[in-house]
Amino acid sequence: MSDKVKYLLDESRIPKAWYNIVADLPVPPPPPLHPGTLKPIGPDDLAPIFCPAIIEQEVSAERWIEIPEPVRDIYKLWRPSPLIRARRLEQALDTPAKIFFKYEGVSPAGSHKPNSSVAQAYYNQQAGIKKLTTETGAGQWGSSLAYAGALFGLDVEVYMVKVSYQQKPYRRALMETYGARCIPSPSPLTASGRAILEQSPDSTGSLGIAISEAVELAAQRDDTKYALGSVLNHVLLHQTIIGEEAMLQMADAEAQPDIVIGCAGGGSNFAGIAFPYLREKLAGRLNPKVIAVEPASCPTMTRGRYAYDFGDTGHLTPLVKMHTLGSTFIPPGFHAGGLRYHGMAPLVSHVLNLGLVEPRAYAQTECFAAAVQLARAEGIVPAPESSHAVKAAIDEALRCKAEGKAETILFCLSGHGHFDMQAYTDYFAGKLQDVPFDQQALDKALSELPQVDESAF
Amino acid sequence: MSDKVKYLLDESRIPKAWYNIVADLPVPPPPPLHPGTLKPIGPDDLAPIFCPAIIEQEVSAERWIEIPEPVRDIYKLWRPSPLIRARRLEQALDTPAKIFFKYEGVSPAGSHKPNSSVAQAYYNQQAGIKKLTTETGAGQWGSSLAYAGALFGLDVEVYMVKVSYQQKPYRRALMETYGARCIPSPSPLTASGRAILEQSPDSTGSLGIAISEAVELAAQRDDTKYALGSVLNHVLLHQTIIGEEAMLQMADAEAQPDIVIGCAGGGSNFAGIAFPYLREKLAGRLNPKVIAVEPASCPTMTRGRYAYDFGDTGHLTPLVKMHTLGSTFIPPGFHAGGLRYHGMAPLVSHVLNLGLVEPRAYAQTECFAAAVQLARAEGIVPAPESSHAVKAAIDEALRCKAEGKAETILFCLSGHGHFDMQAYTDYFAGKLQDVPFDQQALDKALSELPQVDESAF
C-alpha cells in the first residue's frame, strides 16, 4: 500500500460524468406523486419550479450524465478534493484499521454542496432564469448557492431555518459576501411562512418550512426557479463526483474500502460517496459495508417509516416515498442544522429498503467528542453534520482494534466547521444536551402521513 | 503557457529545505541589541525564551536549512498549497494581466502560520519543553500554535489582543478545540499586563503588549518557552516554503512573475513569498517588482522610521533595527488584527532599506472591496490581512489594463476570512470607517524611540 498522506489528482482527472444509480437498481424506485391527485407525476409537473435540464436529470435512467465543461471548469477551483489518510487519528486510536477520508471542506463554501449548486446555477442560467430561491439549514447549501449565483450572474434568495439564522451569523455574512439575500424562515414574506407564524409565532423553523417558502416564491414567477440542496435525484447525481474521485484516489493509494461511511441529512453527501461504491457492490466487483449516519434526535432512517410523504411542511411539493418522520415533525433545535430534515432522499431510502445500506444514529455530544479528536489529530475541525461520519469511522476503527482486524475505512468529511464554532464553544461549556427523543411527537407526525394507495401504480 | 486553473504538487515535492536570505544579502543585517546594555547580543541572551535549535536558526547565515522529516510529514496534511490562476478575476477586471495566487488558507488553521508553528513546536518538543506561550492578533498565529501544540503534546497559552478577542469569538473557539488556553491581553496575569491596565484600564491591547506578557511568562520557567509568529529571522525562514513551492508551480505553469505581492504585518508571509524571488533578483536570474502591502492605519513601512526599537511594549525583548512606528504607538482597533504590529521584521526592513522592495499602504475599506471582488470571482473569502495583497494585485492588474501590458502577477493569499466574517458584516453595514491617521501619536511614539549609538558596532 502507498505510504502517502494525501492523494491529489490533477484537474485533468476530474470525472467527465456523474453516475446515476437508477440505471443499476435491481428494483426501480417508486415514482413521485402529485400533491393534489396522489397519482404519479410526469416531468411537466415539475416545470413550474425547475428548468428543463434539471427535470431531465431528475427523471433520467441513464447511467452516466456528462458534466458540462463550464461546470468542470469551475470544479477545477477546488476539485478533485483531496483524499487523506488519517494516520495520526489511527495512531491516536491505536487501531490496525486504515482510515481514509475524502475532504469536501476545500470548496469555497466549505462543504460538498457546491458540487450541485454550481451545476444547478449553470443549467438555470442556460435556461434564461434570472433568480433562484432556496432553503438552507446549517447554511452550507445557502452559501453554496450564493457562491454559484455569483459565478453565473443569478440573484439568489435564501430562506434560512430560523434557529440556524440566529446561531450562525457568519454563515449569513458569507452568503451576503457572495451577493445573496438571506431571510430567516418562517418569514412573513410567503403564505407558507405566515401560516406557520400564525400557529407558532416563536417557531424556530425547519427545513420543511423553508422549502415551502422557497418553492412558493419560485412557482409564482417565470424567471425564478427553485434550487434544492439535497434529497432529489439530480442533487444526489451531482454529488457522485465525490465517490468517483475517491475511487480513483483509493486506486492510487493501492487500497479498497471495507467500509464506506457518510452522514445523511437529506442524503446528498452520503449518496455522493456511497452510490459509486453501491454500483460496484451490485455488480459484485466490491463488497464494502456501507453506513449512513444520522442524528439520534432526527432519526429518519432508524425510527422513521418508509412511506409516501410530502417533501415540505406546506405540502406544496410532490410526495416521494422515503424514510420519514412525517412532514409535521419538527426536530429539536440541535446544532447540526444540516441534518434536521424530516425525510431522507428517496434514492437513499430505496437502497436502505433494499438492504444495501446500514443506518446508524448517534447523539450530538458523542459526535462533538469525535470531532474534537479528529481536530487534534488531523487539524481539520469538522462541521457538526460531518462529525456524525467521524464518530462512525472512529467506532468502526475501535471495533477493528477490538477484533484485531486491519480493515480499510473510507468516510466523507463533508465540510469544515469554521462557521459552526459557536457549537464547539457550547460543547466545551457543557451547554449541549442530548435531548431525549420525543416518541409521542413522532407517533403524532406519523399518524398524519398522507394515505396513499400504492397498489394503483 | 499552461491553461490550468490550479497547480498542485505531489507531497513528494515539498521542498526539503527552507531558504535563508541572510546568506545572499549584499550588506549583512544589523545585529539585535540587548535591551539593558544596548550592545549586540549573542545566542546565549536568547536562551531564556527560545530553545537551542530555534536560536541557531535565528542567527544562522547558512543558505539552506533542512526541514526535519517529522515537520515535512505534518506539512503533507495540506502542503504543497495550491497555486491558482485567477482567471475569473482577470475576466472580471478585463485585464490582459495574468494573476496567480498562492493560497495558504488550505492549512488546518486557515493561514500560512502553521508553516512556522509546526516547526517551532517540533524543535521545542525535541528540547524537552512542555509549554509554549505566545501572543496573537487576529488569532491566526494563536490557533496555528494551538494546532501545532496538539500535534506535539505541548501545552499552549495564547495572549490574544483584547480587541480581537472580543471581535473574534470563533478564533478563540478554534484554539480551544485544539486544546489551548486563550487569554485576552492586556491581562492581570503578568506584570506587563498589569502595568498597562493600571495606566489604561480600557486598553484594547496591541501585539506589542501581548508579546510582553507571553515573553515574561516564558522567561520565568525552564520548561516553558516563547513562540513568535512573525518578525524574527527563524519565522521568516520557515515561511520561505511558500515562495519555494510557488517557484516550482510557476515553472509548471510555464510563467514567471513580473510582480510579487504579499501583505506585511510582522512580515512573515511577505518574506515567505518574496525572499526566494529576491534571491533570484539579487543573482540576476529574475527581476520581479516586489511589493509589500500594509494598512494605512498602521503604516510601518511607509510612515515609520528605520531605527532600533524594542519588539514589545514592555521592553523585555531585544532591540532590532526595523521600520517602526515606535513601541509605544498603539494602532486603532481596525479589523486586520494581524497587521497591527508597530514594527516590521528586521530582515524585511533591511531589504526595504536596500531598495529591493516597494512598500505600499491601503485603507481598510478599499481592501474589503477588493476582497469581495475576489470572493465573487474565485469563491475564496480572504482574511482581512490578506485582502491588502488582493487590493495591490487588483491595482496592478488595472494598471496593466491601462498600459496594455500582459504582465504576470503573483500574490500570496495568506489566509481565509472564515473567522473574520463579522468584519465583512460590518463592512456591508457601512460600519467600517477609514480612520484618519494620527500623525501626532506617531510623532510622540517616534520621539520615545530608544537612543542607540550605531557607530559602536
mmCIF file with all atom_site columns, C-alpha atoms in Angstrom, chain B residues 220-298:
data_model
loop_
_atom_site.group_PDB
_atom_site.id
_atom_site.type_symbol
_atom_site.label_atom_id
_atom_site.label_alt_id
_atom_site.label_comp_id
_atom_site.label_asym_id
_atom_site.label_entity_id
_atom_site.label_seq_id
_atom_site.pdbx_PDB_ins_code
_atom_site.Cartn_x
_atom_site.Cartn_y
_atom_site.Cartn_z
_atom_site.occupancy
_atom_site.B_iso_or_equiv
_atom_site.pdbx_formal_charge
_atom_site.auth_seq_id
_atom_site.auth_comp_id
_atom_site.auth_asym_id
_atom_site.auth_atom_id
_atom_site.pdbx_PDB_model_num
ATOM 1  C CA . GLN B 1 220 ? 10.133 32.582 34.342  1.00 0.00 ? 220 GLN B CA 1
ATOM 2  C CA . ARG B 1 221 ? 10.151 28.809 33.800  1.00 0.00 ? 221 ARG B CA 1
ATOM 3  C CA . ASP B 1 222 ? 12.695 26.330 32.449  1.00 0.00 ? 222 ASP B CA 1
ATOM 4  C CA . ASP B 1 223 ? 10.076 24.062 30.861  1.00 0.00 ? 223 ASP B CA 1
ATOM 5  C CA . THR B 1 224 ? 8.312  26.945 29.127  1.00 0.00 ? 224 THR B CA 1
ATOM 6  C CA . LYS B 1 225 ? 9.447  28.764 26.018  1.00 0.00 ? 225 LYS B CA 1
ATOM 7  C CA . TYR B 1 226 ? 8.039  31.525 23.914  1.00 0.00 ? 226 TYR B CA 1
ATOM 8  C CA . ALA B 1 227 ? 6.945  31.195 20.287  1.00 0.00 ? 227 ALA B CA 1
ATOM 9  C CA . LEU B 1 228 ? 6.714  34.194 17.997  1.00 0.00 ? 228 LEU B CA 1
ATOM 10 C CA . GLY B 1 229 ? 4.514  34.084 14.915  1.00 0.00 ? 229 GLY B CA 1
ATOM 11 C CA . SER B 1 230 ? 6.328  36.632 12.767  1.00 0.00 ? 230 SER B CA 1
ATOM 12 C CA . VAL B 1 231 ? 9.109  39.262 12.734  1.00 0.00 ? 231 VAL B CA 1
ATOM 13 C CA . LEU B 1 232 ? 12.096 37.112 13.714  1.00 0.00 ? 232 LEU B CA 1
ATOM 14 C CA . ASN B 1 233 ? 14.523 35.545 11.259  1.00 0.00 ? 233 ASN B CA 1
ATOM 15 C CA . HIS B 1 234 ? 13.633 31.930 12.059  1.00 0.00 ? 234 HIS B CA 1
ATOM 16 C CA . VAL B 1 235 ? 9.923  32.579 11.480  1.00 0.00 ? 235 VAL B CA 1
ATOM 17 C CA . LEU B 1 236 ? 10.569 34.210 8.111   1.00 0.00 ? 236 LEU B CA 1
ATOM 18 C CA . LEU B 1 237 ? 12.865 31.294 7.307   1.00 0.00 ? 237 LEU B CA 1
ATOM 19 C CA . HIS B 1 238 ? 10.085 28.741 7.868   1.00 0.00 ? 238 HIS B CA 1
ATOM 20 C CA . GLN B 1 239 ? 7.716  30.713 5.658   1.00 0.00 ? 239 GLN B CA 1
ATOM 21 C CA . THR B 1 240 ? 10.043 30.606 2.655   1.00 0.00 ? 240 THR B CA 1
ATOM 22 C CA . ILE B 1 241 ? 8.470  27.271 1.821   1.00 0.00 ? 241 ILE B CA 1
ATOM 23 C CA . ILE B 1 242 ? 5.686  29.383 0.303   1.00 0.00 ? 242 ILE B CA 1
ATOM 24 C CA . GLY B 1 243 ? 7.940  31.002 -2.269  1.00 0.00 ? 243 GLY B CA 1
ATOM 25 C CA . GLU B 1 244 ? 9.970  27.865 -2.917  1.00 0.00 ? 244 GLU B CA 1
ATOM 26 C CA . GLU B 1 245 ? 6.814  25.933 -3.747  1.00 0.00 ? 245 GLU B CA 1
ATOM 27 C CA . ALA B 1 246 ? 5.474  28.835 -5.807  1.00 0.00 ? 246 ALA B CA 1
ATOM 28 C CA . MET B 1 247 ? 8.607  28.731 -7.951  1.00 0.00 ? 247 MET B CA 1
ATOM 29 C CA . LEU B 1 248 ? 8.094  25.045 -8.725  1.00 0.00 ? 248 LEU B CA 1
ATOM 30 C CA . GLN B 1 249 ? 4.449  25.724 -9.541  1.00 0.00 ? 249 GLN B CA 1
ATOM 31 C CA . MET B 1 250 ? 5.124  28.803 -11.682 1.00 0.00 ? 250 MET B CA 1
ATOM 32 C CA . ALA B 1 251 ? 7.542  26.628 -13.639 1.00 0.00 ? 251 ALA B CA 1
ATOM 33 C CA . ASP B 1 252 ? 4.733  24.076 -14.111 1.00 0.00 ? 252 ASP B CA 1
ATOM 34 C CA . ALA B 1 253 ? 2.559  26.970 -15.304 1.00 0.00 ? 253 ALA B CA 1
ATOM 35 C CA . GLU B 1 254 ? 5.312  27.970 -17.737 1.00 0.00 ? 254 GLU B CA 1
ATOM 36 C CA . ALA B 1 255 ? 5.243  31.525 -16.390 1.00 0.00 ? 255 ALA B CA 1
ATOM 37 C CA . GLN B 1 256 ? 7.389  33.858 -14.300 1.00 0.00 ? 256 GLN B CA 1
ATOM 38 C CA . PRO B 1 257 ? 6.068  36.696 -12.168 1.00 0.00 ? 257 PRO B CA 1
ATOM 39 C CA . ASP B 1 258 ? 6.783  40.288 -13.175 1.00 0.00 ? 258 ASP B CA 1
ATOM 40 C CA . ILE B 1 259 ? 5.292  41.347 -9.852  1.00 0.00 ? 259 ILE B CA 1
ATOM 41 C CA . VAL B 1 260 ? 5.355  39.544 -6.479  1.00 0.00 ? 260 VAL B CA 1
ATOM 42 C CA . ILE B 1 261 ? 2.992  40.786 -3.759  1.00 0.00 ? 261 ILE B CA 1
ATOM 43 C CA . GLY B 1 262 ? 2.461  39.995 -0.096  1.00 0.00 ? 262 GLY B CA 1
ATOM 44 C CA . CYS B 1 263 ? 0.736  41.761 2.765   1.00 0.00 ? 263 CYS B CA 1
ATOM 45 C CA . ALA B 1 264 ? 3.026  42.612 5.649   1.00 0.00 ? 264 ALA B CA 1
ATOM 46 C CA . GLY B 1 265 ? 2.127  42.899 9.314   1.00 0.00 ? 265 GLY B CA 1
ATOM 47 C CA . GLY B 1 266 ? 5.118  41.415 11.077  1.00 0.00 ? 266 GLY B CA 1
ATOM 48 C CA . GLY B 1 267 ? 6.389  40.410 7.652   1.00 0.00 ? 267 GLY B CA 1
ATOM 49 C CA . SER B 1 268 ? 6.381  36.629 7.640   1.00 0.00 ? 268 SER B CA 1
ATOM 50 C CA . ASN B 1 269 ? 4.038  35.749 4.788   1.00 0.00 ? 269 ASN B CA 1
ATOM 51 C CA . PHE B 1 270 ? 5.509  38.550 2.731   1.00 0.00 ? 270 PHE B CA 1
ATOM 52 C CA . ALA B 1 271 ? 9.004  37.188 3.336   1.00 0.00 ? 271 ALA B CA 1
ATOM 53 C CA . GLY B 1 272 ? 7.702  33.711 2.629   1.00 0.00 ? 272 GLY B CA 1
ATOM 54 C CA . ILE B 1 273 ? 6.573  34.532 -0.880  1.00 0.00 ? 273 ILE B CA 1
ATOM 55 C CA . ALA B 1 274 ? 9.212  37.238 -1.585  1.00 0.00 ? 274 ALA B CA 1
ATOM 56 C CA . PHE B 1 275 ? 12.590 36.092 -0.251  1.00 0.00 ? 275 PHE B CA 1
ATOM 57 C CA . PRO B 1 276 ? 13.081 33.229 -2.716  1.00 0.00 ? 276 PRO B CA 1
ATOM 58 C CA . TYR B 1 277 ? 12.291 35.684 -5.530  1.00 0.00 ? 277 TYR B CA 1
ATOM 59 C CA . LEU B 1 278 ? 14.660 38.265 -4.026  1.00 0.00 ? 278 LEU B CA 1
ATOM 60 C CA . ARG B 1 279 ? 17.399 35.603 -4.143  1.00 0.00 ? 279 ARG B CA 1
ATOM 61 C CA . GLU B 1 280 ? 16.772 35.251 -7.879  1.00 0.00 ? 280 GLU B CA 1
ATOM 62 C CA . LYS B 1 281 ? 16.666 39.031 -8.250  1.00 0.00 ? 281 LYS B CA 1
ATOM 63 C CA . LEU B 1 282 ? 19.952 39.515 -6.365  1.00 0.00 ? 282 LEU B CA 1
ATOM 64 C CA . ALA B 1 283 ? 21.541 36.810 -8.525  1.00 0.00 ? 283 ALA B CA 1
ATOM 65 C CA . GLY B 1 284 ? 20.284 38.491 -11.692 1.00 0.00 ? 284 GLY B CA 1
ATOM 66 C CA . ARG B 1 285 ? 18.264 35.468 -12.798 1.00 0.00 ? 285 ARG B CA 1
ATOM 67 C CA . LEU B 1 286 ? 14.839 37.129 -12.420 1.00 0.00 ? 286 LEU B CA 1
ATOM 68 C CA . ASN B 1 287 ? 13.817 40.742 -11.980 1.00 0.00 ? 287 ASN B CA 1
ATOM 69 C CA . PRO B 1 288 ? 10.328 40.955 -10.482 1.00 0.00 ? 288 PRO B CA 1
ATOM 70 C CA . LYS B 1 289 ? 8.940  44.061 -8.845  1.00 0.00 ? 289 LYS B CA 1
ATOM 71 C CA . VAL B 1 290 ? 8.343  43.047 -5.224  1.00 0.00 ? 290 VAL B CA 1
ATOM 72 C CA . ILE B 1 291 ? 5.572  44.848 -3.314  1.00 0.00 ? 291 ILE B CA 1
ATOM 73 C CA . ALA B 1 292 ? 4.924  44.726 0.446   1.00 0.00 ? 292 ALA B CA 1
ATOM 74 C CA . VAL B 1 293 ? 1.442  45.952 1.405   1.00 0.00 ? 293 VAL B CA 1
ATOM 75 C CA . GLU B 1 294 ? 0.450  47.355 4.762   1.00 0.00 ? 294 GLU B CA 1
ATOM 76 C CA . PRO B 1 295 ? -2.633 49.074 6.216   1.00 0.00 ? 295 PRO B CA 1
ATOM 77 C CA . ALA B 1 296 ? -2.725 52.873 6.022   1.00 0.00 ? 296 ALA B CA 1
ATOM 78 C CA . SER B 1 297 ? -3.662 52.941 9.705   1.00 0.00 ? 297 SER B CA 1
ATOM 79 C CA . CYS B 1 298 ? -0.553 51.033 10.845  1.00 0.00 ? 298 CYS B CA 1
#
